[in-house]
Every structure is written in structure tokens, then in C-alpha cells.
Coordinates of C-alpha atoms in Angstrom, one line a residue:
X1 CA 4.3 2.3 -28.6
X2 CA 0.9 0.5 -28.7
X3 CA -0.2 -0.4 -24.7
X4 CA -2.6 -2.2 -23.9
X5 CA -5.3 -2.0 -20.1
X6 CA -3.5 -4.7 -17.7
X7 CA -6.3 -6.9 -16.2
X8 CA -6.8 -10.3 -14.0
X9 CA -4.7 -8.9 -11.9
X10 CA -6.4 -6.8 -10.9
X11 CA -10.1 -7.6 -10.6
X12 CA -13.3 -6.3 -10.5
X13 CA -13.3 -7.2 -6.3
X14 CA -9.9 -6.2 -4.7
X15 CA -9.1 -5.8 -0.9
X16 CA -5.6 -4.1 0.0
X17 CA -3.6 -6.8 1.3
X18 CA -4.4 -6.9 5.7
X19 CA -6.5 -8.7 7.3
X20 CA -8.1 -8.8 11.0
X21 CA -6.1 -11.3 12.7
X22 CA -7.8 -13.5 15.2
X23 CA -7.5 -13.6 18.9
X24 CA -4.9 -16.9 19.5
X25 CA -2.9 -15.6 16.9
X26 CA -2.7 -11.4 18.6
X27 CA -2.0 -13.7 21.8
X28 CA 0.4 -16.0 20.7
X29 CA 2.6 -13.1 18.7
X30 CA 2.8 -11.5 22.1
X31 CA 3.3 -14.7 24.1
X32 CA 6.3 -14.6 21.9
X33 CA 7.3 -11.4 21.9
X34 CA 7.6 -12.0 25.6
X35 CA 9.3 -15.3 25.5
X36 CA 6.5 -17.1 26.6
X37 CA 5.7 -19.0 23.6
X38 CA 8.3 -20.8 21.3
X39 CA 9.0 -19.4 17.6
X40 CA 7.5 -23.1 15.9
X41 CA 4.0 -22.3 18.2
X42 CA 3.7 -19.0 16.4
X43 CA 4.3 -20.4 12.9
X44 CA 2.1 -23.0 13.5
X45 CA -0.7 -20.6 14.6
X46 CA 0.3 -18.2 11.3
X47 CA 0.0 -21.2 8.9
X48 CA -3.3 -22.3 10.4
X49 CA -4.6 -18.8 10.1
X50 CA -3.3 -18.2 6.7
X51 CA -5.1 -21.5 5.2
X52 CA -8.2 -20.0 6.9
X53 CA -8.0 -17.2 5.5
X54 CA -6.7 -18.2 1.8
X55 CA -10.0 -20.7 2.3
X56 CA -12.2 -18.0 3.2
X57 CA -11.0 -14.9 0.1
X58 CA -12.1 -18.0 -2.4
X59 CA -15.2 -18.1 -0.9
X60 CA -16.2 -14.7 -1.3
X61 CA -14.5 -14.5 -4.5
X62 CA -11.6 -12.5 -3.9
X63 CA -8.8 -14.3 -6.9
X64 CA -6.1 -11.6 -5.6
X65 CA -5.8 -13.5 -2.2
X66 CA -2.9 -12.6 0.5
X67 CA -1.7 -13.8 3.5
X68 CA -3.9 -11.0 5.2
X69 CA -0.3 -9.9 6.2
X70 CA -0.8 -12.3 9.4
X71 CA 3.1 -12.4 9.7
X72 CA 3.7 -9.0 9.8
X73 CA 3.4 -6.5 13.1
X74 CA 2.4 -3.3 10.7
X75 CA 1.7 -3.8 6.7
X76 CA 5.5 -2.2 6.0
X77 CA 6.7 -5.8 6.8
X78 CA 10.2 -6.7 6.7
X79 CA 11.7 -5.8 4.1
X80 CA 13.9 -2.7 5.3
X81 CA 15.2 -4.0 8.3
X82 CA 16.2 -7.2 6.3
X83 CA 18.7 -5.2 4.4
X84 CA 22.1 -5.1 4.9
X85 CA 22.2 -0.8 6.0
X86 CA 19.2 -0.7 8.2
X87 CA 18.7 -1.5 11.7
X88 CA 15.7 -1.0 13.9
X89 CA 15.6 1.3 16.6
X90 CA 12.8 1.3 19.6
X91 CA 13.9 4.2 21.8
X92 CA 14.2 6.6 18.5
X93 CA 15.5 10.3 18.9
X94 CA 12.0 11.7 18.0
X95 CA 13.8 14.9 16.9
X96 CA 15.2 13.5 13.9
X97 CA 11.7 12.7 12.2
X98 CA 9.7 15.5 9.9
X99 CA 7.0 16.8 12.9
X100 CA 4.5 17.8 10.6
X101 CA 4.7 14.2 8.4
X102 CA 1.2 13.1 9.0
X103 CA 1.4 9.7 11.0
X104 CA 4.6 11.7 12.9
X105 CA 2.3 14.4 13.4
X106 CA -0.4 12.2 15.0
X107 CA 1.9 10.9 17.6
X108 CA 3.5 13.8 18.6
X109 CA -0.2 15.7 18.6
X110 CA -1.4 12.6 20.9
X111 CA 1.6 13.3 23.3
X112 CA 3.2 10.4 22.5
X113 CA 6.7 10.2 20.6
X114 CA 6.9 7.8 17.5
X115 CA 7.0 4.3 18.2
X116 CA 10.0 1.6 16.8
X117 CA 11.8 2.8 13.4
X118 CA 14.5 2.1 10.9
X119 CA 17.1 4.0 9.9
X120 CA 19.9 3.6 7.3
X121 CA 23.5 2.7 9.0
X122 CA 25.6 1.9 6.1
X123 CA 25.6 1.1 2.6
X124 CA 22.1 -0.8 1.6
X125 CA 22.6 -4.4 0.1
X126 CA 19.6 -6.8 -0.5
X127 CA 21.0 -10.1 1.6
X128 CA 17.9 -12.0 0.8
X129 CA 13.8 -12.2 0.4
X130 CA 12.1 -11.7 4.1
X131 CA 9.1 -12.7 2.4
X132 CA 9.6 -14.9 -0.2
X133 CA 9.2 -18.5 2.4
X134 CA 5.6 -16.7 3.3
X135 CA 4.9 -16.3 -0.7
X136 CA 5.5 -19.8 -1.4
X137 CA 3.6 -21.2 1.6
X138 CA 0.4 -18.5 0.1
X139 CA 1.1 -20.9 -3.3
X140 CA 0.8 -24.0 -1.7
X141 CA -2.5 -23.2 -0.5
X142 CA -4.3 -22.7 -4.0
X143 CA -4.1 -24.4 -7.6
X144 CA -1.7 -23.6 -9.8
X145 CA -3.2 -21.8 -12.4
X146 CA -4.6 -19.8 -9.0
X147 CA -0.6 -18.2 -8.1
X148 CA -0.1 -15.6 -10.5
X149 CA -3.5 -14.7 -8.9
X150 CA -2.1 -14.2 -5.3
X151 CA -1.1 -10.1 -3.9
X152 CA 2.3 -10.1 -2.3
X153 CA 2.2 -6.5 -0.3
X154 CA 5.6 -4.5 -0.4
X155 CA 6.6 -0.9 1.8
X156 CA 6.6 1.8 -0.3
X157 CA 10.4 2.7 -1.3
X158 CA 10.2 6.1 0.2
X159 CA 8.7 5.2 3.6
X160 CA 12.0 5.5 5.4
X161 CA 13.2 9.0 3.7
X162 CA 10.3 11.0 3.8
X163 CA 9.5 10.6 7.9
X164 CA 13.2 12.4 8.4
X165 CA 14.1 15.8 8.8
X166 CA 16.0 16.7 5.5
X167 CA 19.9 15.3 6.1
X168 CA 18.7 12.9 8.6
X169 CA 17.7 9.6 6.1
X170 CA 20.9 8.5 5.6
X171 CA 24.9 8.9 6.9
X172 CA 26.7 11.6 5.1
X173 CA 29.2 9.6 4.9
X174 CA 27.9 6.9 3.3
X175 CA 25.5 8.5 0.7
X176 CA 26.7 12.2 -0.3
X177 CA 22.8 12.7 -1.9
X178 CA 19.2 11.0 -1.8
X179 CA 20.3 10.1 -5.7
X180 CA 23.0 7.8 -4.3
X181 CA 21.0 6.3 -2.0
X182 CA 17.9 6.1 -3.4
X183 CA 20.0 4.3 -6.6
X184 CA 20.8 1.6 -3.8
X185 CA 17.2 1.5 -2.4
X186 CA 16.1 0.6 -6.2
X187 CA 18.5 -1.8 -6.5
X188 CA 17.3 -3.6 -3.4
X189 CA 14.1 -3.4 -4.5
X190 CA 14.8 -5.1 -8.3
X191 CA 16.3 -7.9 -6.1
X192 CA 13.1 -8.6 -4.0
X193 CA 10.9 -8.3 -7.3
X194 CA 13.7 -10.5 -8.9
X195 CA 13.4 -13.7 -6.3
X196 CA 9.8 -13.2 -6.1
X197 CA 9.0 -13.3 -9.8
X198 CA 11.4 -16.0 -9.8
X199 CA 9.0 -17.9 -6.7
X200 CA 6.0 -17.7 -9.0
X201 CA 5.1 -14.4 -7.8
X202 CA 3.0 -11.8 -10.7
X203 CA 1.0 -9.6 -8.3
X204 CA 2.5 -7.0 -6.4
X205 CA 1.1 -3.9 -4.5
X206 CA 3.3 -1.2 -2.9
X207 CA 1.7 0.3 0.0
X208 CA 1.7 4.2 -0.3
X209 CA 0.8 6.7 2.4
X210 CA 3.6 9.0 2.0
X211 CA 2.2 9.8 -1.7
X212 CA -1.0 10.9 -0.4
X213 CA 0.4 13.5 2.3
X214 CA 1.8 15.5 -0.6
X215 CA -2.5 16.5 -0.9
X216 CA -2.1 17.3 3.0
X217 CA -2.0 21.1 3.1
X218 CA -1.3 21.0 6.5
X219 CA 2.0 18.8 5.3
X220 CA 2.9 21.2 2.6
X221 CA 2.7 24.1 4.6
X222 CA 5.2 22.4 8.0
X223 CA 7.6 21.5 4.3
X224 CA 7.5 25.1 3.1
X225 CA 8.3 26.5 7.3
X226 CA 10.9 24.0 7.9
X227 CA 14.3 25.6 7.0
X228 CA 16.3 22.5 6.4
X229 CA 14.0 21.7 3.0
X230 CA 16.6 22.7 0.3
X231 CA 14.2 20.9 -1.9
X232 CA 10.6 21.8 -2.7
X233 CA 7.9 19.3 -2.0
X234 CA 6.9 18.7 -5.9
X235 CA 10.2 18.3 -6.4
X236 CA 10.9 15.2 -3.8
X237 CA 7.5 13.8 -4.8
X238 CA 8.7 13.9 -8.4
X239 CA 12.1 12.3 -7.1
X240 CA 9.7 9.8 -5.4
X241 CA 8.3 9.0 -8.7
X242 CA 11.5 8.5 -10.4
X243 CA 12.4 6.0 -7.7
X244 CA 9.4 4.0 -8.2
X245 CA 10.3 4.1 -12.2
X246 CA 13.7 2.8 -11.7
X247 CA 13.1 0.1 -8.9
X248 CA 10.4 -1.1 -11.9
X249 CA 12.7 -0.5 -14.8
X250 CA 13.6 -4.3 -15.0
X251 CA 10.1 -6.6 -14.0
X252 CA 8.6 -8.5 -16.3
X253 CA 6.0 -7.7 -18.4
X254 CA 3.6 -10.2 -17.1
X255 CA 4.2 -8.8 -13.6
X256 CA 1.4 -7.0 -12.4
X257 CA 2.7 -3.7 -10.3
X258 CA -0.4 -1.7 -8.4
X259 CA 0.3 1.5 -5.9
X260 CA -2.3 2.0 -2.9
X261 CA -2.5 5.8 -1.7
X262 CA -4.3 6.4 1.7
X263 CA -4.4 8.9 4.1
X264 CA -3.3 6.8 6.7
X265 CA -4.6 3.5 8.6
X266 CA -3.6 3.5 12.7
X267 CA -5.0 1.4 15.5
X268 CA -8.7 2.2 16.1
X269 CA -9.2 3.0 12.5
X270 CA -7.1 6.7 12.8
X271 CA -6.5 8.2 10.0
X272 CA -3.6 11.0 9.8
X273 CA -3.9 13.1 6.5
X274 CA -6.6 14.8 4.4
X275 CA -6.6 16.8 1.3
X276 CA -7.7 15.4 -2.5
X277 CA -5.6 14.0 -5.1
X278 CA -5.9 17.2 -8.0
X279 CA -2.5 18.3 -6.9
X280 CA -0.4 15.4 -7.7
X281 CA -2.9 13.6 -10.3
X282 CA -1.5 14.3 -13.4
X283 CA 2.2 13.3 -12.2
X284 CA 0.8 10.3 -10.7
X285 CA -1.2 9.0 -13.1
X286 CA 0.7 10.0 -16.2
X287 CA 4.3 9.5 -14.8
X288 CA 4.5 6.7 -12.1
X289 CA 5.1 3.3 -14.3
X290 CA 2.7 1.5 -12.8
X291 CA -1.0 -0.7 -14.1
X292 CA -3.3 0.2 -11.0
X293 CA -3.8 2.8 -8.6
X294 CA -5.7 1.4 -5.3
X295 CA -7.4 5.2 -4.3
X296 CA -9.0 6.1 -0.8
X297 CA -12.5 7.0 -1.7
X298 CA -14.6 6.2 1.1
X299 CA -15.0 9.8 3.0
X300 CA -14.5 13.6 2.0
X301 CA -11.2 13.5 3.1
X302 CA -9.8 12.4 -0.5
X303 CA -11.7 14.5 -1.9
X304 CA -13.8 14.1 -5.4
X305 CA -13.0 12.2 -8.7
X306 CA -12.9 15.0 -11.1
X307 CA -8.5 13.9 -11.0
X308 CA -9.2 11.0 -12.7
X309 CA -9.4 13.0 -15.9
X310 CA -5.9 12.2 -15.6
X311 CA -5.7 8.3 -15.9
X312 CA -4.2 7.2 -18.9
X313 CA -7.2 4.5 -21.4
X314 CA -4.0 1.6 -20.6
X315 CA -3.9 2.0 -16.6
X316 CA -6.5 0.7 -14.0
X317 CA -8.0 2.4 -11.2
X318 CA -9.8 0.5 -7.8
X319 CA -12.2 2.7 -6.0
X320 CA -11.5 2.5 -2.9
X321 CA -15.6 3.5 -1.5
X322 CA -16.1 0.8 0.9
X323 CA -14.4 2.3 4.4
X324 CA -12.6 -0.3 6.2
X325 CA -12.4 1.2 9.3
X326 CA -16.2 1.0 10.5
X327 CA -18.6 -1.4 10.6
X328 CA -21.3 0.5 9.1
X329 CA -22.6 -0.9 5.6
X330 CA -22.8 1.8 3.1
X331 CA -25.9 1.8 0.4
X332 CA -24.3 -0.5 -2.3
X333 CA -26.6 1.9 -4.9
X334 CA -25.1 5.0 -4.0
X335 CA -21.3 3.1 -4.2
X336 CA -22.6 1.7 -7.7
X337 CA -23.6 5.4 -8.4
X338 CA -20.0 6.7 -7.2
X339 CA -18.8 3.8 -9.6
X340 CA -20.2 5.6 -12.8
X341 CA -19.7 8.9 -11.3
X342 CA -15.6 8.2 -11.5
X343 CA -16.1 6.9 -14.6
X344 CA -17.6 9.5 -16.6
X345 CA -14.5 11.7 -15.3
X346 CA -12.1 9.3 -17.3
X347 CA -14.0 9.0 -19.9
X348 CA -14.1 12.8 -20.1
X349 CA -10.2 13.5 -19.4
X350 CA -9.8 10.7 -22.2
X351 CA -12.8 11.2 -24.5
X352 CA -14.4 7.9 -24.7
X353 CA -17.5 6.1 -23.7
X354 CA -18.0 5.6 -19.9
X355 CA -18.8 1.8 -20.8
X356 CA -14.8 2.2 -22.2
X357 CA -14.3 4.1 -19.0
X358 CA -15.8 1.6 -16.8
X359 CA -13.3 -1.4 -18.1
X360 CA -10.2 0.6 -16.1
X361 CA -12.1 0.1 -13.0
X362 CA -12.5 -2.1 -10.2
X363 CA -13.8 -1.9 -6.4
X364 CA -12.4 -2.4 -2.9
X365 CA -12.1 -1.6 0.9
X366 CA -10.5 2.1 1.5
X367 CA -7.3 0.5 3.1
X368 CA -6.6 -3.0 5.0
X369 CA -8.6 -3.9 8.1
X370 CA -5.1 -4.4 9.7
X371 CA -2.2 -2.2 8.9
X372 CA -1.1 -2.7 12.2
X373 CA -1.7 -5.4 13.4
X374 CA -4.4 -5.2 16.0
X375 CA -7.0 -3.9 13.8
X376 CA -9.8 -1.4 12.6
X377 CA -12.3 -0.7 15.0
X378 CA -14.4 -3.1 13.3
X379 CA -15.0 -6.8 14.2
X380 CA -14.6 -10.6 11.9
X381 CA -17.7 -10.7 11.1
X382 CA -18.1 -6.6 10.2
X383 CA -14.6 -7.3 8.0
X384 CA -16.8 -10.4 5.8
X385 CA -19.8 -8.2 5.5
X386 CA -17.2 -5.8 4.0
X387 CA -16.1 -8.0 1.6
X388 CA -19.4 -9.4 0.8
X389 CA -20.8 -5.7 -0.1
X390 CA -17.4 -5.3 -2.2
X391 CA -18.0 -8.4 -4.3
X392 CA -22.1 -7.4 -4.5
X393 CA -21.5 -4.4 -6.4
X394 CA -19.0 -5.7 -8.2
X395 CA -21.2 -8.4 -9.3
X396 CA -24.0 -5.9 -10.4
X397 CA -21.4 -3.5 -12.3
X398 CA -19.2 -6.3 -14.0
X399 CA -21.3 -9.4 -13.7
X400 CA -19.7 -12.6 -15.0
X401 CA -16.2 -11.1 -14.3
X402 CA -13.8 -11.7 -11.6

């Protein structure tokens, strides 16, 4: 089967999705939150924010525009606990999460236990879109030709199975295996892409830290210790990969589907994981049905790019060089240099021209400024300077193009 490099989405200039949020909005979510404030004075705030926003990606030229997530308390959204199956908990039995998954880890390291969760209750049934309302307001805020454009964030489909000790995901008695229940988890998932495609939607990233703690040796080794792992790790990240394949087994051709790996993205600009991407590269990149990886690239911690001798000639690949988590402007010649350094690796690991290496790739922030959301450790005005050294060396690497 002839395939073909999927392109606009995503661009040359990408950011991953969050978005620092500004001061009346942080106080009127907790005004809220505390029943101080009425639900329509938060929306109001939201909206406002979100046109500003919308307004302000156009203006550094940023096509793939979100909502900068403004509606969301961490970038994992909604969408679980808006299943029929889940329910959120606050005051969480830490003892049922994996202690050496890397965000768990950081918590429990911190002497602190993990903070509000959701865990599966019954049998999982998509009941309707939490976000599709915020997708078409993001629509009504740009030209029409400009909405296949627009980046709807989603969880990553594993989020809520790999923080659990082994047995501890799910009710026995409602799903006898993970295949049974991650089965219903894909199902749910083809539903949200279903009424989303349906809403105009064409751009879709899943949000992926749990893929990148599989290059945490300090992960790998609390998996191998812990005696209620009947499975290997390789063999739930490959089971992991097979989930994302059949969740995807039914979109549309023309709907773009990107994955963004980190190593974590906390309050203060924490990060929880560490370790490169050789061990998992060739199953990621050759087995995961996906057009664009979104890849951590701004510090040591992920390593070099000698693993993306793996990337198929018909998938895409945004460096991720520009940190988001300090306000420190890196040397946009050394990033372009990093640029041209990744892609003579894929053209090696494929055997063609770098200039044929340099059409898979793209450039963007590490991770959001907001996964949760009160920020990086990085200010408004650090966050546009960002962006602005993003779309620069795009501009000198791929000028012309989006």
C-alpha cells in the first residue's frame, strides 16, 4: 500500500495544546470552586480568554490553534470521568497506585500522597462529548477554511491503567482482563473521535506521558520488583500500542492523529521521568498508527536523536527543543543545528536525502506551559517569547511554510 507524509496538520510551528492562563481566570475557577462565583461568571471569563488567546496563536502564526486548555484543571480533561464507569475520587487509597510510576513516584517522594483520581466502577459507556461544546465555540472563533486547522487535546487511553497496581484498574467483576476493558475504553474513544469529526474537528493530539516512562529505568526496574506484574513491561507497552491502533481503527482518513511523549509536566515546571527513547523507538514509530510524534527534546533527559532511524519516510516528527518550563531563550542556531542534526538520523535509518528528511519535521515547545493549570514557572510574556523563537526558526528552516 502506497502512503503518503500527512502535512498541514501538522505544521512547521506547533505548541502542545496548554496555555498559561491569566490571573481573573486562576481566580475566578477558584471563586467557583468555592462557591463564590456563579458557573455563567466562569464561562464568561473562559470564553473571553479563549478569543484572546485564538487572537493571539494567529498572530504569531500558530494555524494549529487550541483553546490553551483554559477549561480544563490538568491537560487530561474530562473525558474519563464523563464516562458512564468512572467516577472521581479525592481522598484516594494511595496504596492502590503503581509507587514507582513516575508522577506517583514524585508525590509519594515529596511526602505527599497523589492528589484527586479516577477509577473505573462499572462497565465503561461513552454518554456523550465533554468537549465537543468547547470545540465548536474554538470554530466560531476563526474562518472556515481555518477549523480543520484547530488541535483538540485528548488523555492518553492508558492514563488510568498504567498508575494502578496490577488487578487494581478495573472491578474483577466487571472486566475478567485489561483485553475486555481496554475493548470498552477503545470503544469510548471511537465515539469521542466520532462526534468530534462529526463537529468539524480534523486535528487531534493524545497527550502521552505514560509512554515515555517505559525509557525510565528507574520505572522498569520498581515493574520488574513488584510481584503483582504477571505481565512484562514490553509486553503492556505493546498492549498500550494495540489500544491506540484499535481506538484509531475507524477515523477518517482526513483526520489528523499526533501522540506527544514527555517526561512529565507538574506545577513549577517538575518533571518526573528520564531515560531516552532507543528502547521503545522502533515499536513506537513503526507500530503505533499514528501521523506525528510531538518528542521532548529540550534537555538530556530524553536523551539523543540517533532513535529516529526508526521513523517511517510517511510519518512526521515535531522536535520538541524549545523547553517550556523556563524562561530562558535558547540560541535559535544551535536549535536550527539540533534541527538538521535529527534529520540526518532519519535520513540515515531511511536512506534518503536530509532535505527528504527535513520534510517529516516540524518544531515546538517541549510540553504545554500549563498541564496543570497554574502554570510553568515561566511568566505571559516568557510563554510569547517562547512562541516567537518557535515560529523564528521555523521560519529560517522552512521559510514560506506554515
Amino acid at each position: 500500500m502506497t502512503r503518503k507524509l500527512y502535512r498541514s496538520p501538522p505544521f512547521r510551528a506547533e505548541h502542545l495544546g496548554s496555555l498559561l492562563r491569566t490571573k481573573e481566570l486562576l481566580n475566578t475557577k477558584t471563586a467557583f470552586e468555592k462557591g463564590e462565583a456563579p458557573q455563567s461568571d466562569l464561562i464568561a471569563v473562559e470564553k473571553k480568554d479563549i478569543k484572546t488567546i485564538v487572537s493571539k496563536q494567529k498572530e504569531l502564526g500558530y494555524p494549529a490553534a487550541s483553546d490553551g486548555e483554559y477549561c480544563r484543571h490538568m491537560f487530561w480533561g474530562s473525558f474519563f470521568p464523563g464516562l458512564d464507569g468512572f467516577e472521581e475520587v479525592h481522598d484516594i487509597d494511595p496504596t492502590v497506585f503503581r509507587e514507582y510510576a513516575p508522577d506517583v513516584a514524585a508525590f509519594l517522594e515529596a511526602g505527599k500522597k497523589p492528589g484527586e483520581s479516577v477509577l473505573c466502577t462499572g462497565k465503561i459507556k461513552h454518554v456523550g462529548s465533554t468537549y465537543v461544546d468547547q470545540f465548536k465555540y474554538l470554530a466560531s472563533l476563526v474562518s472556515a477554511e481555518e477549523v480543520k486547522n484547530l488541535k483538540v487535546t485528548l488523555a492518553a487511553p492508558n492514563w488510568y491503567h498504567l498508575r494502578y497496581k496490577a488487578g487494581y484498574a478495573y472491578p474483577k467483576d466487571v472486566y475478567a482482563s485489561d483485553e475486555a476493558y481496554f475493548a470498552d475504553i477503545a470503544k469510548a474513544y471511537q465515539d469521542e473521535l466520532r462526534i468530534l469529526y462529526d463537529a468539524g474537528c480534523r486535528n487531534v493530539q493524545f497527550d502521552d506521558p505514560n509512554l515515555a516512562y517505559f525509557c525510565s529505568e528507574k520505572m522498569l526496574d520498581g515493574w520488574k520488583k513488584d510481584p503483582l506484574n504477571i505481565h512484562p513491561a514490553d509486553e503492556v507497552f505493546a498492549n498500550y500500542i494495540k489500544l491506540y491502533n484499535d481506538l484509531l481503527s475507524q477515523r477518517p482518513t482526513d483526520l489528523h492523529i499526533g501522540v506527544h511523549l514527555c517526561r512529565g509536566n507538574f506545577v513549577g515546571s517538575r518533571h518526573f521521568s528520564e531515560g531516552s527513547y532507543d528502547r521503545i523507538a522502533a515499536r513506537l514509530f513503526q507500530e503505533l498508527n499514528v501521523d506525528t510524534y510531538y518528542l521532548e527534546y529540550d534537555t538530556a533527559r530524553a536523551g539523543g536523536f540517533e532513535p529516529l532511524k526508526e521513523l517511517p519516510t510517511h510519518k512526521n516528527v515535531i522536535l520538541g527543543v524549545v523547553t517550556s518550563k523556563f524562561p530562558a531563550l535558547e540560541d535559535k542556531q544551535e536549535m536550527k543545528a539540533r534541527v538538521y542534526e535529527a534529520a540526518r538520523f532519519i535520513a540515515e535509518g531511511n536512506n534518503i536525502s536530509v532535505e527528504q528528511a527535513l520534510d517529516q519535521i516540524g518544531v515546538s515547545p517541549q510540553c504545554g506551559f500549563a498541564s496543570h493549570r497554574d502554570g510553568n514557572a515561566i511568566d505571559y510574556a516568557g510563554m510569547i517569547n517562547k512562541l516567537k523563537l518557535v515560529r523564528e526558526i521555523a521560519d529560517d528552516i522552512w521559510p514560506g511554510q506554515l
